[in-house]
Amino acid sequence: MLYEAEFWVAVGTIFFIGLLIYLGVHKQVADALDGRRVRIQAELDEAKRLKDEALALMAEYQRKKQEAEKEAAELIAQARADAERYAAEAKQRMDEFVTRRTKMAETKIQQAEQQAVAEVRSAAADVAIAAASDILAVTSKGKVAEDLIAKGISDVKARLN
């Protein structure tokens, strides 16, 4: 048995395992594995904490996004209302402007008509006076003629003006 290789391999293995136990390698291996487990657990805890923070941040940003969208919609609605109000005011001012201009034009037309009528009457009076003067000068003579002419001229002027 002392000459068999398996025997010496078994003795060497037992001696090696005993040496490892004596030196406390099994405790060092267990401590190393425990340390690794603790590090992995710490990393998992940190990852979970970061994930929770990220989810909270994402929820916050989504809430802010919804608020921003709501505010943007309100601003757009307000801008549309303002634009409609400004358009209505502009239309009203334009209508008032057109009405004022129309009234001014009508007033100018009436004034022009009245002035034209007055000019026509004045011209007609001048023509009538000249015609009456000529007729009376031809048909009447002397002081009576002059009195009649003067009286006729003043009557025609008074009636036509």
Short mmCIF file of N, CA, C and O in Angstrom, two decimals, residues 26-122:
data_model
loop_
_atom_site.label_atom_id
_atom_site.label_comp_id
_atom_site.label_asym_id
_atom_site.label_seq_id
_atom_site.Cartn_x
_atom_site.Cartn_y
_atom_site.Cartn_z
N HIS A 26 -10.50 28.17 4.95
CA HIS A 26 -11.95 28.04 4.77
C HIS A 26 -12.67 29.27 5.33
O HIS A 26 -13.67 29.73 4.80
N LYS A 27 -12.11 29.83 6.44
CA LYS A 27 -12.73 31.03 7.01
C LYS A 27 -12.48 32.24 6.09
O LYS A 27 -13.35 33.08 5.90
N GLN A 28 -11.30 32.27 5.53
CA GLN A 28 -10.99 33.38 4.62
C GLN A 28 -11.86 33.32 3.37
O GLN A 28 -12.34 34.35 2.88
N VAL A 29 -12.06 32.13 2.85
CA VAL A 29 -12.93 31.95 1.67
C VAL A 29 -14.36 32.34 2.03
O VAL A 29 -15.05 33.05 1.28
N ALA A 30 -14.82 31.88 3.21
CA ALA A 30 -16.18 32.21 3.64
C ALA A 30 -16.31 33.71 3.86
O ALA A 30 -17.31 34.33 3.46
N ASP A 31 -15.28 34.34 4.48
CA ASP A 31 -15.31 35.79 4.67
C ASP A 31 -15.31 36.53 3.33
O ASP A 31 -16.01 37.54 3.16
N ALA A 32 -14.49 36.05 2.40
CA ALA A 32 -14.44 36.68 1.08
C ALA A 32 -15.79 36.56 0.39
O ALA A 32 -16.28 37.52 -0.22
N LEU A 33 -16.41 35.38 0.47
CA LEU A 33 -17.73 35.20 -0.14
C LEU A 33 -18.77 36.06 0.56
O LEU A 33 -19.63 36.66 -0.10
N ASP A 34 -18.67 36.14 1.91
CA ASP A 34 -19.61 36.99 2.65
C ASP A 34 -19.41 38.46 2.26
O ASP A 34 -20.37 39.21 2.08
N GLY A 35 -18.14 38.87 2.14
CA GLY A 35 -17.85 40.26 1.73
C GLY A 35 -18.39 40.56 0.35
O GLY A 35 -18.96 41.62 0.09
N ARG A 36 -18.22 39.60 -0.53
CA ARG A 36 -18.73 39.78 -1.90
C ARG A 36 -20.25 39.87 -1.88
O ARG A 36 -20.86 40.68 -2.57
N ARG A 37 -20.86 38.99 -1.03
CA ARG A 37 -22.32 39.02 -0.92
C ARG A 37 -22.79 40.38 -0.40
O ARG A 37 -23.75 40.95 -0.91
N VAL A 38 -22.07 40.91 0.60
CA VAL A 38 -22.43 42.21 1.17
C VAL A 38 -22.28 43.30 0.12
O VAL A 38 -23.15 44.18 -0.02
N ARG A 39 -21.18 43.27 -0.64
CA ARG A 39 -20.98 44.27 -1.70
C ARG A 39 -22.07 44.19 -2.76
O ARG A 39 -22.61 45.21 -3.21
N ILE A 40 -22.39 42.96 -3.15
CA ILE A 40 -23.45 42.78 -4.16
C ILE A 40 -24.78 43.27 -3.61
O ILE A 40 -25.55 43.96 -4.31
N GLN A 41 -25.06 42.95 -2.33
CA GLN A 41 -26.31 43.41 -1.72
C GLN A 41 -26.34 44.94 -1.66
O GLN A 41 -27.37 45.56 -1.92
N ALA A 42 -25.20 45.56 -1.31
CA ALA A 42 -25.12 47.02 -1.26
C ALA A 42 -25.36 47.62 -2.65
O ALA A 42 -26.07 48.63 -2.81
N GLU A 43 -24.75 47.00 -3.66
CA GLU A 43 -24.97 47.48 -5.02
C GLU A 43 -26.42 47.33 -5.43
O GLU A 43 -26.98 48.22 -6.09
N LEU A 44 -27.04 46.20 -5.07
CA LEU A 44 -28.47 46.01 -5.38
C LEU A 44 -29.33 47.06 -4.66
O LEU A 44 -30.26 47.61 -5.25
N ASP A 45 -29.00 47.32 -3.38
CA ASP A 45 -29.75 48.35 -2.63
C ASP A 45 -29.57 49.72 -3.26
O ASP A 45 -30.54 50.49 -3.39
N GLU A 46 -28.34 50.02 -3.66
CA GLU A 46 -28.06 51.31 -4.31
C GLU A 46 -28.82 51.40 -5.64
O GLU A 46 -29.40 52.44 -5.97
N ALA A 47 -28.82 50.31 -6.40
CA ALA A 47 -29.54 50.28 -7.67
C ALA A 47 -31.03 50.48 -7.44
O ALA A 47 -31.69 51.23 -8.18
N LYS A 48 -31.59 49.84 -6.39
CA LYS A 48 -33.01 50.00 -6.08
C LYS A 48 -33.30 51.45 -5.69
O LYS A 48 -34.29 52.04 -6.13
N ARG A 49 -32.40 52.04 -4.87
CA ARG A 49 -32.60 53.43 -4.46
C ARG A 49 -32.54 54.37 -5.68
O ARG A 49 -33.39 55.25 -5.83
N LEU A 50 -31.58 54.14 -6.56
CA LEU A 50 -31.47 54.96 -7.77
C LEU A 50 -32.68 54.80 -8.68
O LEU A 50 -33.16 55.76 -9.28
N LYS A 51 -33.16 53.54 -8.75
CA LYS A 51 -34.36 53.29 -9.56
C LYS A 51 -35.55 54.04 -8.99
O LYS A 51 -36.32 54.67 -9.73
N ASP A 52 -35.72 53.99 -7.65
CA ASP A 52 -36.83 54.71 -7.01
C ASP A 52 -36.71 56.21 -7.24
O ASP A 52 -37.70 56.89 -7.53
N GLU A 53 -35.48 56.75 -7.14
CA GLU A 53 -35.26 58.17 -7.40
C GLU A 53 -35.61 58.52 -8.84
O GLU A 53 -36.23 59.54 -9.12
N ALA A 54 -35.17 57.65 -9.76
CA ALA A 54 -35.45 57.89 -11.17
C ALA A 54 -36.95 57.86 -11.45
O ALA A 54 -37.47 58.70 -12.20
N LEU A 55 -37.65 56.91 -10.83
CA LEU A 55 -39.10 56.85 -11.02
C LEU A 55 -39.77 58.09 -10.44
O LEU A 55 -40.70 58.64 -11.05
N ALA A 56 -39.31 58.54 -9.27
CA ALA A 56 -39.88 59.74 -8.67
C ALA A 56 -39.61 60.96 -9.54
O ALA A 56 -40.49 61.81 -9.76
N LEU A 57 -38.38 61.06 -10.06
CA LEU A 57 -38.03 62.17 -10.94
C LEU A 57 -38.85 62.13 -12.22
O LEU A 57 -39.33 63.17 -12.70
N MET A 58 -39.03 60.91 -12.77
CA MET A 58 -39.82 60.78 -13.99
C MET A 58 -41.26 61.20 -13.73
O MET A 58 -41.87 61.90 -14.54
N ALA A 59 -41.82 60.80 -12.60
CA ALA A 59 -43.19 61.19 -12.26
C ALA A 59 -43.28 62.70 -12.11
O ALA A 59 -44.25 63.33 -12.58
N GLU A 60 -42.28 63.31 -11.49
CA GLU A 60 -42.26 64.76 -11.32
C GLU A 60 -42.21 65.47 -12.67
O GLU A 60 -42.93 66.44 -12.92
N TYR A 61 -41.33 64.98 -13.55
CA TYR A 61 -41.24 65.59 -14.87
C TYR A 61 -42.51 65.39 -15.69
O TYR A 61 -42.91 66.29 -16.44
N GLN A 62 -43.14 64.25 -15.55
CA GLN A 62 -44.40 64.03 -16.26
C GLN A 62 -45.47 64.98 -15.74
O GLN A 62 -46.24 65.54 -16.52
N ARG A 63 -45.49 65.19 -14.42
CA ARG A 63 -46.45 66.13 -13.85
C ARG A 63 -46.16 67.55 -14.36
O ARG A 63 -47.08 68.26 -14.78
N LYS A 64 -44.88 67.92 -14.38
CA LYS A 64 -44.52 69.25 -14.88
C LYS A 64 -44.86 69.38 -16.36
O LYS A 64 -45.30 70.45 -16.80
N LYS A 65 -44.66 68.30 -17.11
CA LYS A 65 -44.98 68.33 -18.53
C LYS A 65 -46.48 68.54 -18.73
O LYS A 65 -46.90 69.34 -19.56
N GLN A 66 -47.29 67.82 -17.95
CA GLN A 66 -48.73 67.98 -18.05
C GLN A 66 -49.15 69.40 -17.67
O GLN A 66 -50.01 70.00 -18.32
N GLU A 67 -48.52 69.95 -16.62
CA GLU A 67 -48.83 71.33 -16.23
C GLU A 67 -48.44 72.30 -17.33
O GLU A 67 -49.18 73.24 -17.63
N ALA A 68 -47.28 72.07 -17.94
CA ALA A 68 -46.82 72.94 -19.02
C ALA A 68 -47.75 72.85 -20.22
O ALA A 68 -48.08 73.87 -20.85
N GLU A 69 -48.19 71.64 -20.55
CA GLU A 69 -49.14 71.47 -21.66
C GLU A 69 -50.45 72.18 -21.36
O GLU A 69 -51.03 72.82 -22.24
N LYS A 70 -50.91 72.05 -20.12
CA LYS A 70 -52.15 72.71 -19.73
C LYS A 70 -51.99 74.23 -19.81
O LYS A 70 -52.86 74.93 -20.34
N GLU A 71 -50.86 74.73 -19.32
CA GLU A 71 -50.60 76.17 -19.37
C GLU A 71 -50.50 76.65 -20.81
O GLU A 71 -51.01 77.71 -21.16
N ALA A 72 -49.84 75.86 -21.66
CA ALA A 72 -49.72 76.21 -23.08
C ALA A 72 -51.10 76.26 -23.73
O ALA A 72 -51.40 77.17 -24.52
N ALA A 73 -51.95 75.30 -23.41
CA ALA A 73 -53.30 75.29 -23.96
C ALA A 73 -54.08 76.52 -23.49
O ALA A 73 -54.81 77.14 -24.28
N GLU A 74 -53.91 76.89 -22.23
CA GLU A 74 -54.58 78.08 -21.72
C GLU A 74 -54.06 79.34 -22.41
O GLU A 74 -54.84 80.23 -22.76
N LEU A 75 -52.75 79.40 -22.62
CA LEU A 75 -52.17 80.55 -23.31
C LEU A 75 -52.69 80.64 -24.75
O LEU A 75 -53.00 81.74 -25.23
N ILE A 76 -52.79 79.51 -25.41
CA ILE A 76 -53.29 79.50 -26.78
C ILE A 76 -54.75 79.95 -26.80
O ILE A 76 -55.15 80.76 -27.65
N ALA A 77 -55.54 79.44 -25.86
CA ALA A 77 -56.95 79.85 -25.80
C ALA A 77 -57.06 81.35 -25.52
O ALA A 77 -57.88 82.04 -26.14
N GLN A 78 -56.24 81.86 -24.62
CA GLN A 78 -56.25 83.28 -24.31
C GLN A 78 -55.83 84.10 -25.52
O GLN A 78 -56.43 85.14 -25.82
N ALA A 79 -54.81 83.63 -26.23
CA ALA A 79 -54.34 84.34 -27.42
C ALA A 79 -55.43 84.37 -28.49
O ALA A 79 -55.64 85.39 -29.15
N ARG A 80 -56.13 83.25 -28.65
CA ARG A 80 -57.22 83.22 -29.64
C ARG A 80 -58.33 84.19 -29.24
O ARG A 80 -58.87 84.91 -30.08
N ALA A 81 -58.68 84.20 -27.96
CA ALA A 81 -59.72 85.11 -27.48
C ALA A 81 -59.29 86.56 -27.69
O ALA A 81 -60.09 87.39 -28.15
N ASP A 82 -58.02 86.85 -27.38
CA ASP A 82 -57.52 88.21 -27.60
C ASP A 82 -57.56 88.59 -29.07
O ASP A 82 -57.95 89.70 -29.44
N ALA A 83 -57.15 87.66 -29.92
CA ALA A 83 -57.15 87.92 -31.36
C ALA A 83 -58.57 88.18 -31.87
O ALA A 83 -58.79 89.10 -32.67
N GLU A 84 -59.52 87.39 -31.40
CA GLU A 84 -60.91 87.58 -31.81
C GLU A 84 -61.43 88.94 -31.31
O GLU A 84 -62.13 89.65 -32.03
N ARG A 85 -61.06 89.29 -30.07
CA ARG A 85 -61.50 90.57 -29.52
C ARG A 85 -60.88 91.72 -30.31
O ARG A 85 -61.57 92.67 -30.67
N TYR A 86 -59.58 91.61 -30.62
CA TYR A 86 -58.93 92.66 -31.39
C TYR A 86 -59.54 92.78 -32.78
O TYR A 86 -59.72 93.88 -33.30
N ALA A 87 -59.87 91.65 -33.39
CA ALA A 87 -60.49 91.66 -34.71
C ALA A 87 -61.86 92.34 -34.65
O ALA A 87 -62.21 93.14 -35.53
N ALA A 88 -62.64 92.03 -33.61
CA ALA A 88 -63.96 92.65 -33.47
C ALA A 88 -63.82 94.15 -33.25
O ALA A 88 -64.58 94.95 -33.85
N GLU A 89 -62.85 94.54 -32.42
CA GLU A 89 -62.63 95.98 -32.18
C GLU A 89 -62.20 96.67 -33.47
O GLU A 89 -62.67 97.78 -33.77
N ALA A 90 -61.32 96.05 -34.22
CA ALA A 90 -60.85 96.64 -35.47
C ALA A 90 -62.00 96.78 -36.46
O ALA A 90 -62.12 97.80 -37.15
N LYS A 91 -62.86 95.76 -36.52
CA LYS A 91 -64.01 95.82 -37.43
C LYS A 91 -64.95 96.94 -37.01
O LYS A 91 -65.44 97.70 -37.85
N GLN A 92 -65.18 97.06 -35.69
CA GLN A 92 -66.06 98.11 -35.20
C GLN A 92 -65.47 99.49 -35.52
O GLN A 92 -66.20 100.38 -35.97
N ARG A 93 -64.17 99.67 -35.28
CA ARG A 93 -63.54 100.96 -35.59
C ARG A 93 -63.60 101.25 -37.08
O ARG A 93 -63.82 102.39 -37.49
N MET A 94 -63.41 100.20 -37.90
CA MET A 94 -63.48 100.40 -39.35
C MET A 94 -64.89 100.80 -39.76
O MET A 94 -65.07 101.70 -40.59
N ASP A 95 -65.90 100.15 -39.18
CA ASP A 95 -67.28 100.50 -39.49
C ASP A 95 -67.57 101.94 -39.07
O ASP A 95 -68.22 102.70 -39.82
N GLU A 96 -67.09 102.33 -37.88
CA GLU A 96 -67.30 103.71 -37.42
C GLU A 96 -66.59 104.70 -38.35
O GLU A 96 -67.13 105.75 -38.67
N PHE A 97 -65.38 104.35 -38.78
CA PHE A 97 -64.64 105.21 -39.69
C PHE A 97 -65.38 105.38 -41.01
O PHE A 97 -65.52 106.50 -41.52
N VAL A 98 -65.86 104.26 -41.55
CA VAL A 98 -66.60 104.32 -42.81
C VAL A 98 -67.87 105.15 -42.64
O VAL A 98 -68.23 105.97 -43.50
N THR A 99 -68.57 104.97 -41.51
CA THR A 99 -69.80 105.74 -41.24
C THR A 99 -69.48 107.23 -41.17
O THR A 99 -70.19 108.05 -41.76
N ARG A 100 -68.41 107.58 -40.43
CA ARG A 100 -68.03 109.00 -40.31
C ARG A 100 -67.67 109.58 -41.67
O ARG A 100 -68.10 110.69 -42.02
N ARG A 101 -66.89 108.83 -42.45
CA ARG A 101 -66.50 109.32 -43.78
C ARG A 101 -67.72 109.47 -44.69
O ARG A 101 -67.80 110.42 -45.47
N THR A 102 -68.64 108.53 -44.58
CA THR A 102 -69.85 108.61 -45.40
C THR A 102 -70.66 109.84 -45.02
O THR A 102 -71.13 110.58 -45.91
N LYS A 103 -70.81 110.08 -43.72
CA LYS A 103 -71.55 111.27 -43.27
C LYS A 103 -70.86 112.55 -43.73
O LYS A 103 -71.51 113.50 -44.16
N MET A 104 -69.51 112.56 -43.62
CA MET A 104 -68.77 113.74 -44.07
C MET A 104 -68.97 113.96 -45.56
O MET A 104 -69.17 115.11 -46.01
N ALA A 105 -68.93 112.89 -46.34
CA ALA A 105 -69.13 113.01 -47.78
C ALA A 105 -70.54 113.49 -48.09
O ALA A 105 -70.74 114.36 -48.96
N GLU A 106 -71.54 112.95 -47.39
CA GLU A 106 -72.91 113.39 -47.61
C GLU A 106 -73.07 114.86 -47.25
O GLU A 106 -73.75 115.61 -47.97
N THR A 107 -72.43 115.30 -46.15
CA THR A 107 -72.50 116.70 -45.75
C THR A 107 -71.86 117.59 -46.80
O THR A 107 -72.40 118.63 -47.17
N LYS A 108 -70.70 117.19 -47.32
CA LYS A 108 -70.02 117.96 -48.36
C LYS A 108 -70.88 118.03 -49.62
O LYS A 108 -70.94 119.07 -50.28
N ILE A 109 -71.53 116.90 -49.94
CA ILE A 109 -72.40 116.88 -51.13
C ILE A 109 -73.56 117.84 -50.93
O ILE A 109 -73.92 118.62 -51.83
N GLN A 110 -74.18 117.82 -49.74
CA GLN A 110 -75.29 118.74 -49.46
C GLN A 110 -74.84 120.19 -49.53
O GLN A 110 -75.55 121.04 -50.08
N GLN A 111 -73.66 120.47 -48.97
CA GLN A 111 -73.13 121.84 -49.02
C GLN A 111 -72.88 122.26 -50.46
O GLN A 111 -73.19 123.39 -50.85
N ALA A 112 -72.32 121.33 -51.25
CA ALA A 112 -72.07 121.64 -52.65
C ALA A 112 -73.37 121.88 -53.40
O ALA A 112 -73.47 122.79 -54.23
N GLU A 113 -74.40 121.07 -53.10
CA GLU A 113 -75.71 121.26 -53.74
C GLU A 113 -76.30 122.62 -53.36
O GLU A 113 -76.80 123.35 -54.23
N GLN A 114 -76.22 122.95 -52.06
CA GLN A 114 -76.76 124.23 -51.61
C GLN A 114 -76.00 125.39 -52.24
O GLN A 114 -76.60 126.39 -52.65
N GLN A 115 -74.68 125.26 -52.34
CA GLN A 115 -73.89 126.32 -52.95
C GLN A 115 -74.23 126.44 -54.43
O GLN A 115 -74.36 127.55 -54.96
N ALA A 116 -74.41 125.30 -55.10
CA ALA A 116 -74.76 125.33 -56.53
C ALA A 116 -76.13 125.98 -56.73
O ALA A 116 -76.32 126.79 -57.64
N VAL A 117 -77.09 125.63 -55.85
CA VAL A 117 -78.43 126.23 -55.96
C VAL A 117 -78.33 127.74 -55.73
O VAL A 117 -78.96 128.54 -56.45
N ALA A 118 -77.53 128.13 -54.73
CA ALA A 118 -77.38 129.56 -54.45
C ALA A 118 -76.73 130.28 -55.62
O ALA A 118 -77.16 131.39 -56.00
N GLU A 119 -75.73 129.65 -56.24
CA GLU A 119 -75.07 130.26 -57.39
C GLU A 119 -76.03 130.37 -58.58
O GLU A 119 -76.05 131.37 -59.30
N VAL A 120 -76.84 129.29 -58.78
CA VAL A 120 -77.82 129.32 -59.87
C VAL A 120 -78.86 130.43 -59.62
O VAL A 120 -79.24 131.18 -60.52
N ARG A 121 -79.33 130.54 -58.37
CA ARG A 121 -80.31 131.59 -58.04
C ARG A 121 -79.70 132.98 -58.26
O ARG A 121 -80.35 133.88 -58.79
N SER A 122 -78.44 133.11 -57.81
CA SER A 122 -77.78 134.40 -57.97
C SER A 122 -77.64 134.75 -59.45
O SER A 122 -77.90 135.88 -59.86
#
